[in-house]
Short mmCIF file of C-alpha atoms and ligand atoms in Angstrom, two decimals:
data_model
loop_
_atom_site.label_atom_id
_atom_site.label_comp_id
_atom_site.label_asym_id
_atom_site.label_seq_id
_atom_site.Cartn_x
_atom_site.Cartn_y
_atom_site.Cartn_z
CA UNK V 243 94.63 105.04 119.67
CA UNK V 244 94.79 108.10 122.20
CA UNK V 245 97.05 110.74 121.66
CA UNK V 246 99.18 109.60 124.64
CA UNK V 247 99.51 106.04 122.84
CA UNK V 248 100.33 107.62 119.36
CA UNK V 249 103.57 110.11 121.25
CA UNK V 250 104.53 106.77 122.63
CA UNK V 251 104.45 104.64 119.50
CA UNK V 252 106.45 107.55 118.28
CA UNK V 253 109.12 107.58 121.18
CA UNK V 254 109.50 103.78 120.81
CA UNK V 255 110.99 104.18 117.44
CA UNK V 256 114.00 105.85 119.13
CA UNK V 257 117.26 103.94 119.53
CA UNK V 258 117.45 102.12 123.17
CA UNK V 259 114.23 102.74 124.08
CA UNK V 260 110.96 100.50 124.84
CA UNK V 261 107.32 100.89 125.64
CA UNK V 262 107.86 101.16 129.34
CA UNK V 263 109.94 103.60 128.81
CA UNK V 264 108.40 105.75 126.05
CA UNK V 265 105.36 105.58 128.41
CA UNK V 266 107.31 107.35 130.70
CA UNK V 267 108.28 110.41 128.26
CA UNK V 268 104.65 110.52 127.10
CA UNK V 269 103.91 111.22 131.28
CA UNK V 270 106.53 113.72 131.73
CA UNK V 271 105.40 116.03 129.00
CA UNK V 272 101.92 115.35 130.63
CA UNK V 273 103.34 116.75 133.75
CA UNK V 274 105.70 119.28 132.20
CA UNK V 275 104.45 122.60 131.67
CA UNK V 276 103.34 124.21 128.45
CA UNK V 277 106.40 125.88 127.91
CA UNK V 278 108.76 123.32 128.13
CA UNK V 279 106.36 121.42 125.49
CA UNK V 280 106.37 124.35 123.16
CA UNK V 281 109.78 124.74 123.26
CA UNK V 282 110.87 120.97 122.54
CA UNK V 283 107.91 121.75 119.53
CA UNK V 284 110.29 124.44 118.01
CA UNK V 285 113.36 122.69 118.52
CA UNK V 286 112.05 119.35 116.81
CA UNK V 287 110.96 122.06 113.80
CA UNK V 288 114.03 124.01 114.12
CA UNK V 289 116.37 120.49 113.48
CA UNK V 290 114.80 119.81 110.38
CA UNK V 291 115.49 123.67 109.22
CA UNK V 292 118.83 124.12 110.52
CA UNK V 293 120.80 120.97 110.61
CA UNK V 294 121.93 119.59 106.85
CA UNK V 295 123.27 116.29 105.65
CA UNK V 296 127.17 117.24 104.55
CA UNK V 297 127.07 116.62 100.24
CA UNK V 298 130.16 114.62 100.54
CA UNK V 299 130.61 113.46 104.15
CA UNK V 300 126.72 112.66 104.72
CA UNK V 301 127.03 113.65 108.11
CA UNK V 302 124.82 116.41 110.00
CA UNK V 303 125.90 119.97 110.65
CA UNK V 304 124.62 123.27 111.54
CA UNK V 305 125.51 125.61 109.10
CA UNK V 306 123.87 126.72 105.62
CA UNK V 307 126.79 128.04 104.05
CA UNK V 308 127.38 125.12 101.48
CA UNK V 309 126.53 121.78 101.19
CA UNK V 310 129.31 120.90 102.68
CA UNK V 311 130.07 120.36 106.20
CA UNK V 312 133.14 122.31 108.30
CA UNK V 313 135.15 119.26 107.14
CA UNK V 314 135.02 118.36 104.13
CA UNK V 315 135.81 121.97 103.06
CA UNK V 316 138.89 122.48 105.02
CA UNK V 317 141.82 121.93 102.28
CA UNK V 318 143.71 121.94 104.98
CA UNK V 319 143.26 117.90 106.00
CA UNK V 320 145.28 115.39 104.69
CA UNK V 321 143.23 114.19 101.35
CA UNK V 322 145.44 111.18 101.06
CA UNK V 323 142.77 109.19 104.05
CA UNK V 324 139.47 108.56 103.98
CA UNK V 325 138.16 106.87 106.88
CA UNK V 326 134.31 105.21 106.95
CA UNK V 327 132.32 105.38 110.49
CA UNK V 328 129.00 103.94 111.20
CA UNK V 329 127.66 106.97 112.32
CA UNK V 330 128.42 110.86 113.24
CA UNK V 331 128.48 109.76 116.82
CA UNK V 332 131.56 107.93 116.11
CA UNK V 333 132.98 110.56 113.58
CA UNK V 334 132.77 113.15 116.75
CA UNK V 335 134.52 110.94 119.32
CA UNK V 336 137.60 109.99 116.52
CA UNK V 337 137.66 113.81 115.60
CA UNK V 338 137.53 114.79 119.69
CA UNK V 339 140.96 111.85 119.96
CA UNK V 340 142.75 114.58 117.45
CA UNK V 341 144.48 111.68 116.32
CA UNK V 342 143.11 111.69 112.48
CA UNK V 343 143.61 114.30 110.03
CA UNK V 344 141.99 113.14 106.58
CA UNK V 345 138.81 113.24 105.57
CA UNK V 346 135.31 110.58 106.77
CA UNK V 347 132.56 109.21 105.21
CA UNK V 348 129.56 108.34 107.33
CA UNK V 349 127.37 105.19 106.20
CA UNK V 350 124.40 105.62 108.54
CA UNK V 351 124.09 102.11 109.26
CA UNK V 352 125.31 98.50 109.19
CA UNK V 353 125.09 95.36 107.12
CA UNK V 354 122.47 92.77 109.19
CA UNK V 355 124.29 89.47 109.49
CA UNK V 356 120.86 88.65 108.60
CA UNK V 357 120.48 90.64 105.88
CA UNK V 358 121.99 87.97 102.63
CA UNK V 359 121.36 90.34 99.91
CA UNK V 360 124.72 92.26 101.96
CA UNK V 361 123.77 95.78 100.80
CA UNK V 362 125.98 98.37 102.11
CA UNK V 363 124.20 101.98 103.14
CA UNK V 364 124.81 104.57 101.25
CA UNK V 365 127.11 102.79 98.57
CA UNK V 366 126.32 104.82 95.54
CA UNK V 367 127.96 107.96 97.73
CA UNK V 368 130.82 106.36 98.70
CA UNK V 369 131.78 105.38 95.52
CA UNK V 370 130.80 108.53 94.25
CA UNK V 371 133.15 110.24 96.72
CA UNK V 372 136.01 108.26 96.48
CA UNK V 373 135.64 108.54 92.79
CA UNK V 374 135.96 112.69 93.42
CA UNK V 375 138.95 112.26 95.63
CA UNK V 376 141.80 112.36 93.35
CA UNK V 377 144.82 112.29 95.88
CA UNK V 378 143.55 109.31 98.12
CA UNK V 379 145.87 106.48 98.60
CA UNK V 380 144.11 104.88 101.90
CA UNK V 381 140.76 103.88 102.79
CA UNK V 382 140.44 102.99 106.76
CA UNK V 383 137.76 101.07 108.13
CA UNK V 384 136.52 102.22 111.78
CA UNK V 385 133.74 99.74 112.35
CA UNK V 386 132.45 98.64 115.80
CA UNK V 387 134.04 95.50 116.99
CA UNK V 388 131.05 93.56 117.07
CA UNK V 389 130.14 90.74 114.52
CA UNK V 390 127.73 93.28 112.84
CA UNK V 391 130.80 95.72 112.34
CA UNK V 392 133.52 93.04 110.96
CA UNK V 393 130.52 91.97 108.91
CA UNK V 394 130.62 95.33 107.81
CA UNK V 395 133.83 95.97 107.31
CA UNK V 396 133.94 92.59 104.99
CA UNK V 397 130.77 93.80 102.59
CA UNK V 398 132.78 97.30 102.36
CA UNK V 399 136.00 95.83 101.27
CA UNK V 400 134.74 93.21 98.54
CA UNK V 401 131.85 96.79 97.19
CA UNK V 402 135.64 98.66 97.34
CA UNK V 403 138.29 96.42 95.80
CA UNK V 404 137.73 96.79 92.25
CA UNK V 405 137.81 100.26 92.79
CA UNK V 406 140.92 100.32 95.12
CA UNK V 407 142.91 97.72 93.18
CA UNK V 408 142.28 100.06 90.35
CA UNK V 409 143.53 103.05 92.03
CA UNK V 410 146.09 101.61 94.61
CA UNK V 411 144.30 102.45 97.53
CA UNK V 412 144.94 100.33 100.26
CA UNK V 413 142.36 99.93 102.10
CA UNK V 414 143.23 99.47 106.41
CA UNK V 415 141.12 98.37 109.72
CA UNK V 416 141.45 100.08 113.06
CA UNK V 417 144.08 97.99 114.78
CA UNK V 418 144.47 96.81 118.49
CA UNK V 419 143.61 98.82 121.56
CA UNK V 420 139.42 98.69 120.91
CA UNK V 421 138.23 95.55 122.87
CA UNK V 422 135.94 93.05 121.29
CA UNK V 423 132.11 94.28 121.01
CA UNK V 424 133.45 97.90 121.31
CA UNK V 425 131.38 100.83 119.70
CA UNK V 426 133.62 103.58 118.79
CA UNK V 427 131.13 106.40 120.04
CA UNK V 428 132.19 105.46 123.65
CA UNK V 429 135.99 104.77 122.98
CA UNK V 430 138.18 106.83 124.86
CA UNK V 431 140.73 109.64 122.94
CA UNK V 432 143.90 107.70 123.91
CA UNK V 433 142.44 104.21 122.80
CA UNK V 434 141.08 105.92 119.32
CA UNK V 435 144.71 106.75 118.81
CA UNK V 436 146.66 103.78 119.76
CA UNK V 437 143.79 102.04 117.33
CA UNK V 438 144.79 104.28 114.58
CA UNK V 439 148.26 104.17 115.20
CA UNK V 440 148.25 100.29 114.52
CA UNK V 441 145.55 100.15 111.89
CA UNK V 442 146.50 97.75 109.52
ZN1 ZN F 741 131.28 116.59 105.30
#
């Protein structure tokens, strides 16, 4: 393999994108000059030393100050909600709407209808957190509207019940206003807020 092929094997891995069109990345860095190439170099590096994974939250942010993100160490939110997103994506375009005040939790990924063993990303810090979050009384569910996400949503609640029966938590699902097969990251503000608004 040539070192064109190996960039491209590399671009393929990205979400969205195929050969054809990591083939096409690999030429425009060919044809880009050596300073746009050095600079993408340094800001690849600079992600890995400037951009954390939030303790509690598990989403990225810039900042070194704690290991927690801008978030999830503002007492001011309402600690009574935790909502769980796919991804931060999603967590910036419900925190953009304005319409939610609590705190997140980001899984990083789905459950594969394929996937029977139905293991939920990142389980072991979910529990974890909610197990830290002594004033929470609600637990809401923002998954896409696709199969995968109601798939999702249904591994999350039965891993959650024991503990939210235990606690009275209830535990609530974005409600009308996202069409079927919608992903959150490109919901409107106004249609992330009616969806709250009627969670149930
Ligand atoms: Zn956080």
């Amino acid at each position: 393999m040539n070192e064109a092929e190996r960039l491209a094997t590399l671009f393929e891995k990205f979400p969205g994108i195929g050969p054809r069109q990591a083939r096409r990345f690999v030429y425009f860095l060919l044809k880009s000059g050596g300073e746009y190439r050095s600079n993408l170099n340094s800001a690849i590096s600079d992600l890995a030393n400037n951009i954390h994974k939030c303790d509690s939250c598990q989403r990225y942010y810039a900042n070194s100050n704690g290991p927690k993100c801008g978030i999830c160490s503002n007492t001011a939110r309402d600690p009574k909600q935790l909502l769980i997103i796919e991804k931060d994506a999603d967590l910036d375009s419900v925190e953009k709407s304005g319409a939610y005040s609590g705190y997140y939790f980001v899984l990083g990924g789905r459950v594969k209808l394929t996937d029977s063993s139905g293991k939920l990303p990142n389980e072991q810090l979910l529990k974890k957190l909610i197990q830290n979050s002594q004033d929470l009384e609600e637990i809401i569910l923002a998954m896409p509207t696709t199969t995968e996400g109601e798939h999702t949503a249904q591994t999350i609640i039965t891993a959650l019940k024991p503990i939210a029966d235990e606690r009275n938590i209830t535990i609530t699902m974005l409600g009308r206003g996202l069409s079927t097969g919608a992903e959150l990251e490109y919901a409107d503000s106004l249609t992330l807020k009616s969806a709250l608004e009627s969670r149930n």
